[in-house]
Amino acid sequence: MKKALLTSAISLFSLFCFALDKGTQFVLPEKVYVGDTVEIRYLFRSDVNLLSDDVGTDSSRLALSTEFKDFDELSDRCLVKGASIERNASDYTLSLEIVVWKTDSLDFPPFDLASLVRKSLPDGKKPNPGVFWIDLEPISVDSIAKENGATTFSRHKSPLLLPGTGALIVFLSVLFVSALFLVFFLLMHIPSISDFVSRTLVSATMKKNSRAAVKKLKRLQKKSGSLDDAEFALEFQKILRAFLCSHFKEDFSSSTTYDLSRAFNRIFLDDVPIEFERFVDIFARTDYIRFARGKVDSEFQKDTGVDERASLIDEVVFTISALGREISGDSVPSVSQSGGSM
């Protein structure tokens, strides 16, 4: 009876206290300095499933808690950042990731791995109630300064620059400042810039309109011999009306000579330039030729040695070309600027 009780006690003790294990330890990196992050791998064998009371041999892995009293005792010498245990049949790998603070030897005191596992198991898993002691080998921690024989801090050095980098930085700085100045200048002169762009567009439009009118007048001069006076006067008025419509952005296609005179007075505020007064006279002359057939002076003159048709075309071509060379629309304001309609 006593023998049976002794055997049971020995078996129970073996179940709850697995003895102090002697495994194989690896440290990465091999040479450890103050401030390094170090990984300790401890390999050992055990037929008991430390991760639960299940005696199965399935592989498993468990992340261990770093908030462990045996780790806290070394908080002035190192920080345990992470820990895990992995099981493959009877083989176990315990991994610790630490950051060392001090030189000399770092020696973890023997600790109960089974207790750490139970603390780390999630809810619902049945922990193993036994005890399993782990005794890690000491780690030697060296000092880089001591190894290199340094006794003082090195002076601060400026960052090294590649050849040509300084010139590139200066160029980019100048380019940035110039771009900033340009943006500031544009913002300060938006009204002036807008007015300049508007004047440029008006000038381009005037030049294009003048060139088109001059081409039409020259074509009319070439076919003048095939037209009678009334037909020539009508074609001449169409060309001049088209020019004025584009020039002032107003419809003069059906305006009488009197309407044109009133429109010019309104546009130029009763200070009509002489060239536009001359246009009114030309319209009056060509209207008379168109509608006063058979009356005195109702034909273009040719018998005095002057070809009135040719002279009329030359005069208008000269005037229109001069208007097309204007660099702004100030001297010829548009109807939209003068306001109102006929």
Coordinates of C-alpha atoms in Angstrom, one line a residue:
M1 CA 0.0 0.0 0.0
K2 CA 2.8 2.4 0.9
K3 CA 4.6 1.5 -2.3
A4 CA 1.6 2.4 -4.4
L5 CA 1.2 5.7 -2.7
L6 CA 4.9 6.6 -3.2
T7 CA 4.6 5.7 -6.9
S8 CA 1.5 7.9 -7.3
A9 CA 3.3 10.8 -5.6
I10 CA 6.3 10.5 -7.8
S11 CA 4.1 10.4 -11.0
L12 CA 2.1 13.4 -9.8
F13 CA 5.3 15.3 -9.0
S14 CA 6.6 14.5 -12.5
L15 CA 3.4 15.8 -14.1
F16 CA 3.4 19.2 -12.2
C17 CA 7.1 19.8 -12.1
F18 CA 8.9 18.9 -15.3
A19 CA 12.4 19.7 -13.8
L20 CA 14.9 22.2 -15.0
D21 CA 15.3 21.9 -18.8
K22 CA 18.7 22.2 -20.5
G23 CA 18.2 23.2 -24.1
T24 CA 20.3 24.9 -26.8
Q25 CA 20.4 28.7 -27.0
F26 CA 21.2 31.0 -30.0
V27 CA 21.7 34.8 -29.9
L28 CA 21.3 37.0 -32.9
P29 CA 23.4 39.0 -33.5
E30 CA 26.3 37.2 -32.0
K31 CA 28.1 40.4 -31.0
V32 CA 25.7 42.5 -28.9
Y33 CA 26.2 46.2 -28.1
V34 CA 24.2 48.6 -26.0
G35 CA 21.0 49.7 -27.7
D36 CA 20.9 46.7 -30.0
T37 CA 17.7 44.7 -30.6
V38 CA 18.6 41.1 -29.8
E39 CA 16.7 37.9 -30.5
I40 CA 17.3 34.9 -28.1
R41 CA 16.2 31.5 -29.4
Y42 CA 16.0 28.7 -26.9
L43 CA 15.5 25.2 -28.3
F44 CA 14.5 22.3 -26.1
R45 CA 12.5 19.0 -26.1
S46 CA 9.6 17.9 -23.9
D47 CA 7.0 15.1 -24.3
V48 CA 4.5 17.2 -22.4
N49 CA 2.3 19.7 -24.3
L50 CA 3.1 22.9 -22.6
L51 CA 0.5 24.9 -24.5
S52 CA -2.4 23.0 -23.1
D53 CA -3.2 19.8 -21.1
D54 CA -4.0 18.0 -24.4
V55 CA -1.4 15.3 -25.0
G56 CA -1.7 15.6 -28.8
T57 CA 1.3 16.2 -31.0
D58 CA -0.1 18.9 -33.4
S59 CA 2.2 21.8 -34.2
S60 CA 1.2 25.1 -32.6
R61 CA 2.5 28.6 -31.8
L62 CA 1.7 31.1 -29.1
A63 CA 2.6 34.7 -28.7
L64 CA 3.7 35.2 -25.1
S65 CA 2.9 38.2 -22.8
T66 CA 5.8 40.5 -22.1
E67 CA 4.2 41.7 -18.9
F68 CA 5.8 39.0 -16.7
K69 CA 7.3 39.5 -13.3
D70 CA 10.5 37.7 -14.1
F71 CA 11.0 40.1 -17.1
D72 CA 10.2 43.1 -15.0
E73 CA 13.0 42.4 -12.7
L74 CA 15.5 43.2 -15.5
S75 CA 13.7 46.4 -16.7
D76 CA 16.7 48.5 -15.7
R77 CA 19.0 46.4 -17.9
C78 CA 16.8 45.5 -20.9
L79 CA 13.3 45.7 -22.5
V80 CA 11.5 42.6 -23.6
K81 CA 9.7 43.7 -26.7
G82 CA 8.2 40.4 -27.8
A83 CA 8.1 36.7 -26.9
S84 CA 6.7 33.6 -28.5
I85 CA 6.8 29.8 -28.2
E86 CA 6.4 27.3 -31.0
R87 CA 5.9 23.6 -30.7
N88 CA 6.5 20.9 -33.3
A89 CA 5.8 17.5 -31.8
S90 CA 8.3 17.3 -28.9
D91 CA 10.5 20.1 -30.1
Y92 CA 10.0 23.6 -28.7
T93 CA 11.4 27.0 -29.7
L94 CA 11.2 29.9 -27.2
S95 CA 12.0 33.3 -28.8
L96 CA 12.6 36.5 -26.9
E97 CA 13.1 39.9 -28.6
I98 CA 14.9 42.3 -26.3
V99 CA 16.6 45.7 -26.3
V100 CA 19.7 45.9 -24.0
W101 CA 20.4 49.1 -22.0
K102 CA 23.7 48.3 -20.1
T103 CA 27.0 46.6 -20.8
D104 CA 28.6 43.6 -19.1
S105 CA 26.6 40.4 -18.6
L106 CA 22.8 40.1 -19.0
D107 CA 21.5 37.0 -17.1
F108 CA 17.8 36.1 -17.0
P109 CA 16.9 34.4 -13.7
P110 CA 15.3 30.9 -14.1
F111 CA 11.6 31.4 -14.7
D112 CA 8.5 29.1 -15.0
L113 CA 7.7 28.9 -18.7
A114 CA 4.4 27.0 -18.0
S115 CA 3.3 30.0 -15.8
L116 CA 4.1 32.4 -18.7
V117 CA 2.1 30.2 -21.1
R118 CA -0.9 30.1 -18.9
K119 CA -0.8 33.9 -18.6
S120 CA -0.6 34.3 -22.4
L121 CA -3.3 31.7 -23.4
P122 CA -6.6 33.2 -24.7
D123 CA -9.8 32.7 -23.0
G124 CA -11.4 29.3 -23.6
K125 CA -8.1 27.3 -23.8
K126 CA -7.4 24.9 -21.1
P127 CA -3.9 25.6 -19.7
N128 CA -1.5 23.0 -18.5
P129 CA -1.3 23.1 -14.7
G130 CA 2.3 21.9 -14.5
V131 CA 5.7 23.8 -13.9
F132 CA 8.5 24.0 -16.4
W133 CA 11.7 25.9 -15.5
I134 CA 13.8 27.7 -18.1
D135 CA 17.3 28.9 -17.4
L136 CA 18.7 31.0 -20.2
E137 CA 22.5 31.5 -20.6
P138 CA 24.0 34.9 -19.8
I139 CA 24.5 37.3 -22.7
S140 CA 27.6 39.5 -23.0
V141 CA 26.8 43.1 -23.9
D142 CA 29.7 45.3 -25.1
S143 CA 30.1 49.1 -25.7
I144 CA 30.9 50.4 -29.1
A145 CA 32.6 53.4 -27.6
K146 CA 34.8 51.2 -25.3
E147 CA 35.6 48.9 -28.2
N148 CA 36.7 51.8 -30.4
G149 CA 38.6 53.5 -27.6
A150 CA 36.5 56.7 -27.9
T151 CA 36.5 58.9 -24.8
T152 CA 34.7 62.0 -26.2
F153 CA 31.7 62.6 -28.5
S154 CA 32.6 63.3 -32.1
R155 CA 31.9 66.8 -33.5
H156 CA 28.8 67.2 -35.6
K157 CA 29.6 67.0 -39.3
S158 CA 27.6 68.7 -42.1
P159 CA 25.9 66.3 -44.5
L160 CA 28.0 65.4 -47.5
L161 CA 26.8 66.7 -50.8
L162 CA 27.4 65.1 -54.2
P163 CA 29.5 67.2 -56.7
G164 CA 27.3 69.8 -58.3
T165 CA 24.5 69.5 -55.7
G166 CA 25.3 72.9 -54.3
A167 CA 25.0 74.6 -57.7
L168 CA 21.7 72.8 -58.3
I169 CA 20.3 73.9 -54.9
V170 CA 21.3 77.5 -55.7
F171 CA 19.7 77.3 -59.1
L172 CA 16.5 75.8 -57.7
S173 CA 16.4 78.4 -55.0
V174 CA 16.7 81.2 -57.5
L175 CA 14.1 79.6 -59.7
F176 CA 11.7 79.3 -56.8
V177 CA 12.2 82.9 -55.7
S178 CA 11.7 84.0 -59.4
A179 CA 8.5 82.0 -59.7
L180 CA 7.2 83.4 -56.4
F181 CA 8.0 86.9 -57.5
L182 CA 6.3 86.4 -60.9
V183 CA 3.1 85.0 -59.2
F184 CA 3.1 88.0 -56.8
F185 CA 3.6 90.4 -59.7
L186 CA 0.8 88.9 -61.7
L187 CA -1.6 89.0 -58.8
M188 CA -0.7 92.7 -58.2
H189 CA -1.3 93.6 -61.9
I190 CA -4.3 91.5 -62.9
P191 CA -6.3 94.5 -64.1
S192 CA -3.4 95.8 -66.2
I193 CA -2.7 92.4 -67.6
S194 CA -6.4 91.8 -68.4
D195 CA -6.5 95.2 -70.2
F196 CA -3.3 94.4 -72.1
V197 CA -4.7 91.1 -73.3
S198 CA -8.0 92.7 -74.3
R199 CA -6.2 95.4 -76.3
T200 CA -4.0 92.8 -78.0
L201 CA -7.1 90.8 -79.0
V202 CA -8.9 93.9 -80.3
S203 CA -5.8 94.9 -82.3
A204 CA -5.5 91.4 -83.8
T205 CA -9.2 91.5 -84.7
M206 CA -8.9 94.9 -86.3
K207 CA -5.8 93.9 -88.4
K208 CA -7.6 90.7 -89.6
N209 CA -10.7 92.7 -90.5
S210 CA -8.7 95.3 -92.3
R211 CA -6.8 92.8 -94.4
A212 CA -10.0 91.0 -95.4
A213 CA -11.6 94.4 -96.5
V214 CA -8.6 95.4 -98.5
K215 CA -8.6 92.1 -100.4
K216 CA -12.2 92.5 -101.3
L217 CA -11.7 96.1 -102.5
K218 CA -8.8 95.0 -104.7
R219 CA -10.9 92.2 -106.2
L220 CA -13.7 94.8 -106.8
Q221 CA -11.2 97.0 -108.6
K222 CA -10.2 94.2 -110.9
K223 CA -13.7 93.5 -112.0
S224 CA -14.8 97.2 -112.1
G225 CA -14.9 97.2 -115.9
S226 CA -17.7 94.7 -115.9
L227 CA -20.0 96.6 -113.6
D228 CA -22.1 99.8 -114.2
D229 CA -21.9 102.7 -111.7
A230 CA -24.9 101.6 -109.6
E231 CA -23.6 98.0 -109.4
F232 CA -20.1 99.2 -108.4
A233 CA -21.5 101.5 -105.8
L234 CA -23.6 98.7 -104.3
E235 CA -20.7 96.3 -104.1
F236 CA -18.5 99.0 -102.7
Q237 CA -21.0 99.8 -99.9
K238 CA -21.3 96.0 -99.0
I239 CA -17.6 95.8 -98.5
L240 CA -17.4 99.0 -96.4
R241 CA -20.5 98.0 -94.4
A242 CA -19.0 94.6 -93.6
F243 CA -15.8 96.2 -92.4
L244 CA -17.7 98.7 -90.1
C245 CA -19.8 95.8 -88.7
S246 CA -16.8 93.9 -87.7
H247 CA -14.9 96.9 -86.6
F248 CA -17.6 98.2 -84.2
K249 CA -19.4 94.9 -83.5
E250 CA -22.7 96.5 -84.6
D251 CA -25.0 95.7 -87.5
F252 CA -24.7 98.4 -90.2
S253 CA -25.9 96.2 -93.0
S254 CA -29.2 98.1 -93.4
S255 CA -28.3 101.5 -91.9
T256 CA -28.8 104.6 -94.0
T257 CA -26.1 107.2 -94.4
Y258 CA -27.9 109.4 -91.8
D259 CA -28.0 106.4 -89.4
L260 CA -24.3 105.9 -89.9
S261 CA -23.6 109.5 -89.0
R262 CA -25.7 109.3 -85.8
A263 CA -24.0 106.0 -84.8
F264 CA -20.5 107.5 -85.3
N265 CA -21.5 110.6 -83.2
R266 CA -22.7 108.3 -80.4
I267 CA -19.7 106.0 -80.5
F268 CA -17.1 108.8 -80.5
L269 CA -19.1 111.1 -78.3
D270 CA -19.6 113.8 -81.0
D271 CA -15.8 113.8 -81.6
V272 CA -15.8 111.7 -84.8
P273 CA -12.3 111.2 -86.4
I274 CA -11.9 112.6 -89.9
E275 CA -11.6 109.2 -91.5
F276 CA -15.1 108.2 -90.3
E277 CA -16.5 111.5 -91.4
R278 CA -15.1 110.7 -94.8
F279 CA -16.8 107.3 -94.7
V280 CA -20.2 109.1 -94.3
D281 CA -19.4 111.3 -97.3
I282 CA -18.5 108.2 -99.3
F283 CA -21.8 106.5 -98.4
A284 CA -23.6 109.7 -99.4
R285 CA -21.9 109.8 -102.8
T286 CA -22.4 106.1 -103.6
D287 CA -26.1 106.4 -102.5
Y288 CA -26.6 109.3 -104.9
I289 CA -25.1 107.3 -107.7
R290 CA -27.3 104.2 -106.9
F291 CA -30.6 106.1 -106.7
A292 CA -30.2 109.3 -108.8
R293 CA -29.7 107.8 -112.3
G294 CA -30.0 110.3 -115.1
K295 CA -29.5 113.3 -112.9
V296 CA -26.5 115.6 -112.8
D297 CA -23.3 114.1 -111.5
S298 CA -25.0 110.7 -110.9
E299 CA -22.1 108.8 -112.5
F300 CA -18.5 108.2 -111.5
Q301 CA -16.2 110.7 -113.1
K302 CA -13.7 109.6 -115.8
D303 CA -13.5 112.4 -118.3
T304 CA -11.5 114.8 -116.1
G305 CA -8.4 112.5 -116.2
V306 CA -9.2 111.1 -112.8
D307 CA -10.8 107.6 -112.4
E308 CA -13.2 108.3 -109.5
R309 CA -13.7 104.5 -108.9
A310 CA -10.0 103.9 -108.6
S311 CA -9.5 107.0 -106.5
L312 CA -12.3 105.9 -104.2
I313 CA -10.9 102.4 -103.7
D314 CA -7.4 103.7 -103.2
E315 CA -8.6 106.2 -100.5
V316 CA -10.6 103.6 -98.6
V317 CA -7.8 101.0 -98.8
F318 CA -5.4 103.5 -97.4
T319 CA -7.8 104.4 -94.6
I320 CA -8.7 100.8 -93.7
S321 CA -5.0 99.8 -93.7
A322 CA -4.1 102.6 -91.4
L323 CA -6.9 101.6 -89.0
G324 CA -5.6 98.0 -89.1
R325 CA -2.2 99.2 -87.9
E326 CA -3.6 100.6 -84.7
I327 CA -2.1 98.9 -81.7
S328 CA -5.2 99.3 -79.4
G329 CA -8.9 100.0 -79.7
D330 CA -8.8 103.2 -77.7
S331 CA -9.2 105.5 -80.7
V332 CA -12.1 103.4 -82.0
P333 CA -14.2 102.3 -79.1
S334 CA -16.8 99.6 -79.5
V335 CA -20.5 100.1 -79.3
S336 CA -20.6 98.0 -76.1
Q337 CA -18.4 100.6 -74.5
S338 CA -20.4 103.6 -75.7
G339 CA -23.7 102.0 -74.6
G340 CA -27.1 102.1 -76.3
S341 CA -28.2 101.3 -79.8
M342 CA -29.4 103.3 -82.8

